[in-house]
PDB file of C-alpha atoms in Angstrom:
ATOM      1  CA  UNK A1073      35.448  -5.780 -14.750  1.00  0.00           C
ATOM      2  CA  UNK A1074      32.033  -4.850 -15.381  1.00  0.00           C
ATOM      3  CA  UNK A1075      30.487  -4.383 -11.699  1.00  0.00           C
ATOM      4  CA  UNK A1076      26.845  -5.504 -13.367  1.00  0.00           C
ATOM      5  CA  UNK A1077      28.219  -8.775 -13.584  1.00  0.00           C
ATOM      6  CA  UNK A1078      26.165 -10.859 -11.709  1.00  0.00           C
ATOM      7  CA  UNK A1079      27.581 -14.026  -9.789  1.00  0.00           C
ATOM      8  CA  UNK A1080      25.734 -16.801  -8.634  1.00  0.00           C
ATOM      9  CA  UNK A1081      28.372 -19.754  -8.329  1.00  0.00           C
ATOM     10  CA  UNK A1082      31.629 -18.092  -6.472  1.00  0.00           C
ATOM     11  CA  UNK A1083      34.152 -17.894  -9.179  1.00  0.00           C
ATOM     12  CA  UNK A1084      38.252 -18.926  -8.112  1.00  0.00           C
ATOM     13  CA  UNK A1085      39.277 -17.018 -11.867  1.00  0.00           C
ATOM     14  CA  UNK A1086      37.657 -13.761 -10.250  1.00  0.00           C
ATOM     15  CA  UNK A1087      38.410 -13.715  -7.032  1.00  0.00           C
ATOM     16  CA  UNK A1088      42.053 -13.961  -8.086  1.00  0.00           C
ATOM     17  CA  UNK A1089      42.131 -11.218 -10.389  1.00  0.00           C
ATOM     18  CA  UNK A1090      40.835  -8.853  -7.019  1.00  0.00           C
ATOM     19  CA  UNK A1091      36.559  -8.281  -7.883  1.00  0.00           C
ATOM     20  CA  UNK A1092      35.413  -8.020  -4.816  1.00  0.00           C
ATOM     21  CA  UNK A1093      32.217  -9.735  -4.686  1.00  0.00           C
ATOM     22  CA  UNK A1094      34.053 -12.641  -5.898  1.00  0.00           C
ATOM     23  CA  UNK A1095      36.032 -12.833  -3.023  1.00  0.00           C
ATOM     24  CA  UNK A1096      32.961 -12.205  -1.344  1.00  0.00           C
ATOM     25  CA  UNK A1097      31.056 -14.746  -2.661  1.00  0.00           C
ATOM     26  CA  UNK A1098      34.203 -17.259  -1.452  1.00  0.00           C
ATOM     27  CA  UNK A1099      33.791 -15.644   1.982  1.00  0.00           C
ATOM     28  CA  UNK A1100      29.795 -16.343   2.162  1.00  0.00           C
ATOM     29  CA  UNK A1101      30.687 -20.564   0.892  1.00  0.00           C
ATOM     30  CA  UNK A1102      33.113 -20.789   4.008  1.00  0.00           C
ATOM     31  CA  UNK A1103      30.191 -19.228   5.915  1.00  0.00           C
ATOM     32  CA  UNK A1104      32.038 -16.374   6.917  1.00  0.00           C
ATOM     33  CA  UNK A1105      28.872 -14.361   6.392  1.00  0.00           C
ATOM     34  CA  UNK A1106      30.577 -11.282   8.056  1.00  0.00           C
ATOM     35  CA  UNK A1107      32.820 -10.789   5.824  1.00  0.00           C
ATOM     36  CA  UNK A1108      31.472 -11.526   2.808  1.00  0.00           C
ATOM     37  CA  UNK A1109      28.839  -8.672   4.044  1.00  0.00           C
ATOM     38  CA  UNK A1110      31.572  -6.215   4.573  1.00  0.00           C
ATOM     39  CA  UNK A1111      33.370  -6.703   1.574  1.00  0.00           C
ATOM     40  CA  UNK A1112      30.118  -6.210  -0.544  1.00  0.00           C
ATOM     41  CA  UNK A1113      29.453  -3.202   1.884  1.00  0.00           C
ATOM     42  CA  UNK A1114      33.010  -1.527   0.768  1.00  0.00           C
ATOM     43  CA  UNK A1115      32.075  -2.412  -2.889  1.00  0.00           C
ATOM     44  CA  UNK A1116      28.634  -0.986  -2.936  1.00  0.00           C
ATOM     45  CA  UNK A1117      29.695   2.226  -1.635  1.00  0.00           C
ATOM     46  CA  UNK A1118      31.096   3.099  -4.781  1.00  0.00           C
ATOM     47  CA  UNK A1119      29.306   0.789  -7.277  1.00  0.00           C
ATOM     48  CA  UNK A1120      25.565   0.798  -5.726  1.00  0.00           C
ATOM     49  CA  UNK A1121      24.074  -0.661  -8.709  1.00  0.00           C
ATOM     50  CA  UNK A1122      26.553  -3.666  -8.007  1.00  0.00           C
ATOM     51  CA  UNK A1123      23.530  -6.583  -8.788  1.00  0.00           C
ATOM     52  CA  UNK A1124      26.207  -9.234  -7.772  1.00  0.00           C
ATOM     53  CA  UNK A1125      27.644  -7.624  -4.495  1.00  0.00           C
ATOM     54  CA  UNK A1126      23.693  -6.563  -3.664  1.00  0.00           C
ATOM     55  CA  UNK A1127      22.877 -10.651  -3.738  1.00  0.00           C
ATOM     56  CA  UNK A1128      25.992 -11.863  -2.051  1.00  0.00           C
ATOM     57  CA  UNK A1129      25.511  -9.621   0.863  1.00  0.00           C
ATOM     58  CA  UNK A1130      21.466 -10.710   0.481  1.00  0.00           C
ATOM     59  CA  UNK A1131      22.395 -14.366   1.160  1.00  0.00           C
ATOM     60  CA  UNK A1132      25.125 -13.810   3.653  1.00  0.00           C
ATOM     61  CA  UNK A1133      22.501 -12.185   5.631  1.00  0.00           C
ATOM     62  CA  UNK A1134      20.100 -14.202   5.189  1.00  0.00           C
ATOM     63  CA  UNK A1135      22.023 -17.189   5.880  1.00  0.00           C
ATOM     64  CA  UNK A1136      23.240 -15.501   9.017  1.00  0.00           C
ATOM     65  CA  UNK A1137      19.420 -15.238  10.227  1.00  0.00           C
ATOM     66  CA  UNK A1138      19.309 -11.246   9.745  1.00  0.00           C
ATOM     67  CA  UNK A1139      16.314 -11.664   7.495  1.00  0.00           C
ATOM     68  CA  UNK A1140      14.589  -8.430   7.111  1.00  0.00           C
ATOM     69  CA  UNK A1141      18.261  -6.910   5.963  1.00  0.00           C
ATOM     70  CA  UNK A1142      17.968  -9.640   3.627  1.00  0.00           C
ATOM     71  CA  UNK A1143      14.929  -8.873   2.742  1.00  0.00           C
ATOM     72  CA  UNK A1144      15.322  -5.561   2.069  1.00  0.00           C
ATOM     73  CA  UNK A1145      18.377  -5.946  -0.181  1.00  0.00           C
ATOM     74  CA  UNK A1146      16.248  -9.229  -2.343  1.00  0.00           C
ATOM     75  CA  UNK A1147      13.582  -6.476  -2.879  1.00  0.00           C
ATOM     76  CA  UNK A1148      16.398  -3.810  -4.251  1.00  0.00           C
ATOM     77  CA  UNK A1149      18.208  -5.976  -6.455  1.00  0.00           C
ATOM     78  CA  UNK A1150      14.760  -7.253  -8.084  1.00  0.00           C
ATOM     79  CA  UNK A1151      14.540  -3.520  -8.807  1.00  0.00           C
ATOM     80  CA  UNK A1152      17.936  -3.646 -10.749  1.00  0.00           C
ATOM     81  CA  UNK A1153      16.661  -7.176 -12.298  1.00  0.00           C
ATOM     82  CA  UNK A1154      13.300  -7.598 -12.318  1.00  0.00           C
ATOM     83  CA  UNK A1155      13.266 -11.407 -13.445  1.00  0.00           C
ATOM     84  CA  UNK A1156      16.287 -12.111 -11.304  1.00  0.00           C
ATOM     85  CA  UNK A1157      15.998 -15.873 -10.326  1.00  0.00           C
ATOM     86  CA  UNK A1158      17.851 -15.998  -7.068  1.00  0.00           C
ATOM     87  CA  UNK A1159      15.983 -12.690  -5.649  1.00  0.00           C
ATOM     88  CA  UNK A1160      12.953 -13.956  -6.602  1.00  0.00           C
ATOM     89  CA  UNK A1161      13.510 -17.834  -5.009  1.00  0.00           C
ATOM     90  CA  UNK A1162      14.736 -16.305  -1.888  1.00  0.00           C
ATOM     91  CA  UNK A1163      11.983 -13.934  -1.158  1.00  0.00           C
ATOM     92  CA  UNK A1164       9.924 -17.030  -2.012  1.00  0.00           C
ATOM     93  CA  UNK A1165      11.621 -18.844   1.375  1.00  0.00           C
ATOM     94  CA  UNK A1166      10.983 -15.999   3.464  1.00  0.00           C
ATOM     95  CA  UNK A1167       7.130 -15.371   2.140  1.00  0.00           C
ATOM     96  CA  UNK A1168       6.875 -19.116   2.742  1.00  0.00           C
ATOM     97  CA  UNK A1169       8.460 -18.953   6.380  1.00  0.00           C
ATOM     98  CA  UNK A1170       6.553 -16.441   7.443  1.00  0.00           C
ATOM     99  CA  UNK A1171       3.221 -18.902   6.771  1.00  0.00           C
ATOM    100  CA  UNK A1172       2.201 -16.256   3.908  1.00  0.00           C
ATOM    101  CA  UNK A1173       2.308 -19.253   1.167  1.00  0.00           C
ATOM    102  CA  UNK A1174      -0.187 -17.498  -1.349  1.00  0.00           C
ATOM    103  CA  UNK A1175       2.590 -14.926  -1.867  1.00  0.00           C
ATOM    104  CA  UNK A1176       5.473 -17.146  -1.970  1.00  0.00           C
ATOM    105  CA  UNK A1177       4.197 -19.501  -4.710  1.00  0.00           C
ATOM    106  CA  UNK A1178       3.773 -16.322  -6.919  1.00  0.00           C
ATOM    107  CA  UNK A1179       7.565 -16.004  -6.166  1.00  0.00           C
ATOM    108  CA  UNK A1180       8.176 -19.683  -6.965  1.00  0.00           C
ATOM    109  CA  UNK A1181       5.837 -19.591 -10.276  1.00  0.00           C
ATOM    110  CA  UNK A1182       7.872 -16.819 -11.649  1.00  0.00           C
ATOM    111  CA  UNK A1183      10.960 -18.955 -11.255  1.00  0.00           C
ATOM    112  CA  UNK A1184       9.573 -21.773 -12.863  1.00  0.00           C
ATOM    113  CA  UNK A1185       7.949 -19.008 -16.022  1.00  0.00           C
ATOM    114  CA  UNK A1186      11.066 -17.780 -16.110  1.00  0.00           C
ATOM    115  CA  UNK A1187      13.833 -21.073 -15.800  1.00  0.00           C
ATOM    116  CA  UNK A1188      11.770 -23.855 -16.368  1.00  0.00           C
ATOM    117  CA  UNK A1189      14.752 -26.177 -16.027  1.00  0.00           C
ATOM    118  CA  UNK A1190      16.395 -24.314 -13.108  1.00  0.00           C
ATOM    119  CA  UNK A1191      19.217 -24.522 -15.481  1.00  0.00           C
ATOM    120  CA  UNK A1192      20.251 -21.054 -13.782  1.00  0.00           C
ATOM    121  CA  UNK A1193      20.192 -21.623 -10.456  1.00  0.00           C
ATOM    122  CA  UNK A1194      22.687 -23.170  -8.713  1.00  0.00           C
ATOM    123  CA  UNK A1195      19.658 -24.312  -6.206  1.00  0.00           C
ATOM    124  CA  UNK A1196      16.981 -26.266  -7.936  1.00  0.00           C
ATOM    125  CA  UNK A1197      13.855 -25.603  -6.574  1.00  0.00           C
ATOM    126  CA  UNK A1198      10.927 -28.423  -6.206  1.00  0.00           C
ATOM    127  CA  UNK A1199       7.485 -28.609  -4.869  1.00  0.00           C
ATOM    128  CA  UNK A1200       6.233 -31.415  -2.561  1.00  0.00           C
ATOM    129  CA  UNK A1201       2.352 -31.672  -1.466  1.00  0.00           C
ATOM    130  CA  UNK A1202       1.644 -33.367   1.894  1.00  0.00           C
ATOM    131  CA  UNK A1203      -1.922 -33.756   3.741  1.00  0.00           C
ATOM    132  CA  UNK A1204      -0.929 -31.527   6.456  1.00  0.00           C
ATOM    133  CA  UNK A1205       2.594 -29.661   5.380  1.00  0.00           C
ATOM    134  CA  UNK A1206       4.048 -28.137   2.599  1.00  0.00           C
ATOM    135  CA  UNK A1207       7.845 -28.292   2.139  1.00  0.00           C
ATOM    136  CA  UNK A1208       9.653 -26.567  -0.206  1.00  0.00           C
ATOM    137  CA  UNK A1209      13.178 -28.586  -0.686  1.00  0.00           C
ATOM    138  CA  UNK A1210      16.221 -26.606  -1.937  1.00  0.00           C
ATOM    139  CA  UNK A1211      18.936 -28.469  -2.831  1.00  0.00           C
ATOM    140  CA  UNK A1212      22.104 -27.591  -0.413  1.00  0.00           C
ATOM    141  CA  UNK A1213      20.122 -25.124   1.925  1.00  0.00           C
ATOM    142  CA  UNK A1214      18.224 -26.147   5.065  1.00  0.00           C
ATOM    143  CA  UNK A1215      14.672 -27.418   4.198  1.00  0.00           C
ATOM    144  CA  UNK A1216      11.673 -24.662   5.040  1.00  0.00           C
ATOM    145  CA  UNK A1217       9.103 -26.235   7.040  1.00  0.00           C
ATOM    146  CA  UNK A1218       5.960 -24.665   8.164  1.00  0.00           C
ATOM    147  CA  UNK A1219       2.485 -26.522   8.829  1.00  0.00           C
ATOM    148  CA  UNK A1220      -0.644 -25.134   7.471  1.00  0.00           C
ATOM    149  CA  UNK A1221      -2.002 -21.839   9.062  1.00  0.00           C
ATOM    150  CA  UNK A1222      -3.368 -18.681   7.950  1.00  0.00           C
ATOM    151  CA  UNK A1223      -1.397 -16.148   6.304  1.00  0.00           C
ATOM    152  CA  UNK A1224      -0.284 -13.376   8.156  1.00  0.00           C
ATOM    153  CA  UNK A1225      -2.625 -10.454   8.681  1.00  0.00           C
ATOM    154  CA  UNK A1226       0.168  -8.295   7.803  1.00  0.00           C
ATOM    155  CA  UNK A1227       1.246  -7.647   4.198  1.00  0.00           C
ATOM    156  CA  UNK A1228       4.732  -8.252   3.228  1.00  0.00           C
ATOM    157  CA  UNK A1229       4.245  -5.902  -0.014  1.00  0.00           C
ATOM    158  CA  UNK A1230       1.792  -3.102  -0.651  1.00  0.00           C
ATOM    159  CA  UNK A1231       1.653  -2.917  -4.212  1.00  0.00           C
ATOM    160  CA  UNK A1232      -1.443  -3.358  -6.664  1.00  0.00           C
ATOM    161  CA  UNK A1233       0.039  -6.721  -7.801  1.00  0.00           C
ATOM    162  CA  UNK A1234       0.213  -7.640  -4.162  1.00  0.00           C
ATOM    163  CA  UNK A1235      -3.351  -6.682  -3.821  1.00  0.00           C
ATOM    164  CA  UNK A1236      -4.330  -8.588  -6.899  1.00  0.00           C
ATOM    165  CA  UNK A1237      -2.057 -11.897  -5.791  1.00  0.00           C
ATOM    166  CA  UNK A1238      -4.208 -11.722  -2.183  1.00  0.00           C
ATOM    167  CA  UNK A1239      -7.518 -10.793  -4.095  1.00  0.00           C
ATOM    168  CA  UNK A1240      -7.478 -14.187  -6.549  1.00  0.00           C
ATOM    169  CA  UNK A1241      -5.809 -16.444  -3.572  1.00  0.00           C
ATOM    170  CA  UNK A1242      -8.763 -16.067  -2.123  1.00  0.00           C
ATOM    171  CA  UNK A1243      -6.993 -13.409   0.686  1.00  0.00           C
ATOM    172  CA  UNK A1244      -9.999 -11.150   0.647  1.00  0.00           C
ATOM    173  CA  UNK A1245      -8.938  -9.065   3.601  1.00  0.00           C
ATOM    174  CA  UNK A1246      -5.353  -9.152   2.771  1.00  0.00           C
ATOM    175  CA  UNK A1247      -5.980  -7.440  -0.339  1.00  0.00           C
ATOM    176  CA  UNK A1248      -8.407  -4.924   0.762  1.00  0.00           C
ATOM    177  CA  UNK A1249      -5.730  -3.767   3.378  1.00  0.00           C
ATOM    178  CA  UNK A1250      -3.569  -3.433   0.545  1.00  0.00           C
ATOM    179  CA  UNK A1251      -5.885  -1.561  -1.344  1.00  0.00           C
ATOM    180  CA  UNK A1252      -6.616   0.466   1.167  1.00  0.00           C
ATOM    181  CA  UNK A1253      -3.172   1.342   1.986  1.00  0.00           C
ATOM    182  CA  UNK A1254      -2.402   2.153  -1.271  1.00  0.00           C
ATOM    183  CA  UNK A1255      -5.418   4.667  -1.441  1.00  0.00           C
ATOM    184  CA  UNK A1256      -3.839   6.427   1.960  1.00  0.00           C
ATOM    185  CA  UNK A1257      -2.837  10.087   0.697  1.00  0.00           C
ATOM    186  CA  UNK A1258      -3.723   9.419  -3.224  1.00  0.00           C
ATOM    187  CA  UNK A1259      -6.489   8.541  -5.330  1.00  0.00           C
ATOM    188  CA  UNK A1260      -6.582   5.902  -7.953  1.00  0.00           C
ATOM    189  CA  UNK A1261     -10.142   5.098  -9.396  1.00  0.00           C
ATOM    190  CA  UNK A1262      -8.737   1.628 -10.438  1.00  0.00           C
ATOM    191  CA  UNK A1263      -7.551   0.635  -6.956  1.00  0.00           C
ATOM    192  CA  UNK A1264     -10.837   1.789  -5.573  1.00  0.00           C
ATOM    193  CA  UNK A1265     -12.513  -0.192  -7.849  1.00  0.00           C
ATOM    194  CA  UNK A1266     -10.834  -2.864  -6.722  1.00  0.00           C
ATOM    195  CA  UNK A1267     -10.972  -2.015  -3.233  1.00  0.00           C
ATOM    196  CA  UNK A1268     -14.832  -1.848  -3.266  1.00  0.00           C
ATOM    197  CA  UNK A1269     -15.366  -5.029  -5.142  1.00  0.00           C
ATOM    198  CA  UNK A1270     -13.558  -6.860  -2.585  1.00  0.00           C
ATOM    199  CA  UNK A1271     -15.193  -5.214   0.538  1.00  0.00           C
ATOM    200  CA  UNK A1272     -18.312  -5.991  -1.385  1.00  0.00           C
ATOM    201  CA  UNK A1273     -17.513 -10.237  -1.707  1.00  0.00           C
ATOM    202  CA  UNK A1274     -16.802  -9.718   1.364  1.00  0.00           C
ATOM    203  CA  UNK A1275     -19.872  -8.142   3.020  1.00  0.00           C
ATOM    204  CA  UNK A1276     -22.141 -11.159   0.463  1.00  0.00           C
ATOM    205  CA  UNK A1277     -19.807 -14.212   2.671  1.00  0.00           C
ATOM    206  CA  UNK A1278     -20.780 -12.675   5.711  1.00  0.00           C
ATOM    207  CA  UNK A1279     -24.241 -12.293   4.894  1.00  0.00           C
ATOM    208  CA  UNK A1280     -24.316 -15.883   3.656  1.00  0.00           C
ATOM    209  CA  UNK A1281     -22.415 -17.296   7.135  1.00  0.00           C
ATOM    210  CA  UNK A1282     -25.019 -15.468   8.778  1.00  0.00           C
ATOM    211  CA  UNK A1283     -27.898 -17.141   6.678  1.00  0.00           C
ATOM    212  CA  UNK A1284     -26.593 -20.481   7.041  1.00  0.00           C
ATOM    213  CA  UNK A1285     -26.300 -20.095  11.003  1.00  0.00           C
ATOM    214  CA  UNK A1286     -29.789 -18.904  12.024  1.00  0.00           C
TER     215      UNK A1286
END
């Protein structure tokens, strides 16, 4: 058994023949979150490239409300799949929880550029626009509900593409933290460039707020 292989939908004809995150997959649809993280634990210890036991043991924790764990093991199994849908939808959810919706559209656009369909998720994903809230309604998981509010002042990510989501969202402070914590101990003439352009829209809107209240 090839331990790339990546599993989605728990497979019966897999778990039988003994693959672990198989069996843990069956674990995490009884909600027996647990174990299904222990048996991808025992797995991963000697196959840590394991994409399929890295997102079991992603939604058992996140399903068992240890979210930054979950988090954490989204972001490292978009590293071994870059374009992986269920990574990608699921860091959506907790951008989107956390009131930082800028971000987690970017997440959700990428699933839609990448599965227009959702024909490879086992969770289609769709988008409903209210005058106050914004839902986004996932198909056997709870719904995530969060009124309208300003984004965290706290970036999830600091990475350029981060900073460059926050910049054209309209985020200018977001993205100059970014920026600017990307410049910390290094120097990149790009990210400066970027990093002064956006301290400099910045320092224009507060002159014109000032303008328009004298």
């Amino acid at each position: 058994m090839d331990e790339n292989t990546v599993i989605v939908n728990c497979d019966d004809t897999l778990a039988r023949k003994g693959y672990p995150p198989a069996i843990a997959c069956n674990a995490f649809a009884k909600g027996e979150y647990a174990k299904a993280v222990d048996l991808c634990l025992q797995y991963m210890e000697k196959h840590p490239d394991s994409l399929s036991a890295r997102l079991i043991m992603a939604r058992s924790l996140y399903h068992a409300g240890e979210i930054d764990r979950a988090r954490d093991h989204f972001q490292k199994a978009l590293k071994l799949d870059a374009n992986n849908l269920v990574a990608l939808k699921y860091l959506g959810d907790i951008l989107f929880a956390d009131g930082q919706e800028a971000m987690a559209m970017s997440y959700y656009r990428r699933v839609f550029e990448l599965d227009p369909h959702n024909t490879g998720m086992s969770c289609p994903v769709s988008r409903i626009e209210e005058s106050r809230t914004r839902r986004v309604i996932l198909k056997g998981l709870p719904e995530t509900i969060k009124p309208d509010k300003k984004p965290m002042r706290e970036p999830a990510f600091v990475t350029e593409t981060v900073g460059d989501i926050y910049r054209d969202q309209g985020y200018l402070e977001l993205a100059g933290e970014v920026y600017r914590r990307l410049l910390t101990g290094s120097e990149n003439n790009r990210i400066a460039t970027k990093l002064r352009e956006v301290e400099a829209t910045l320092t224009e809107k507060e002159k014109k707020h000032e303008g328009s209240h004298r």
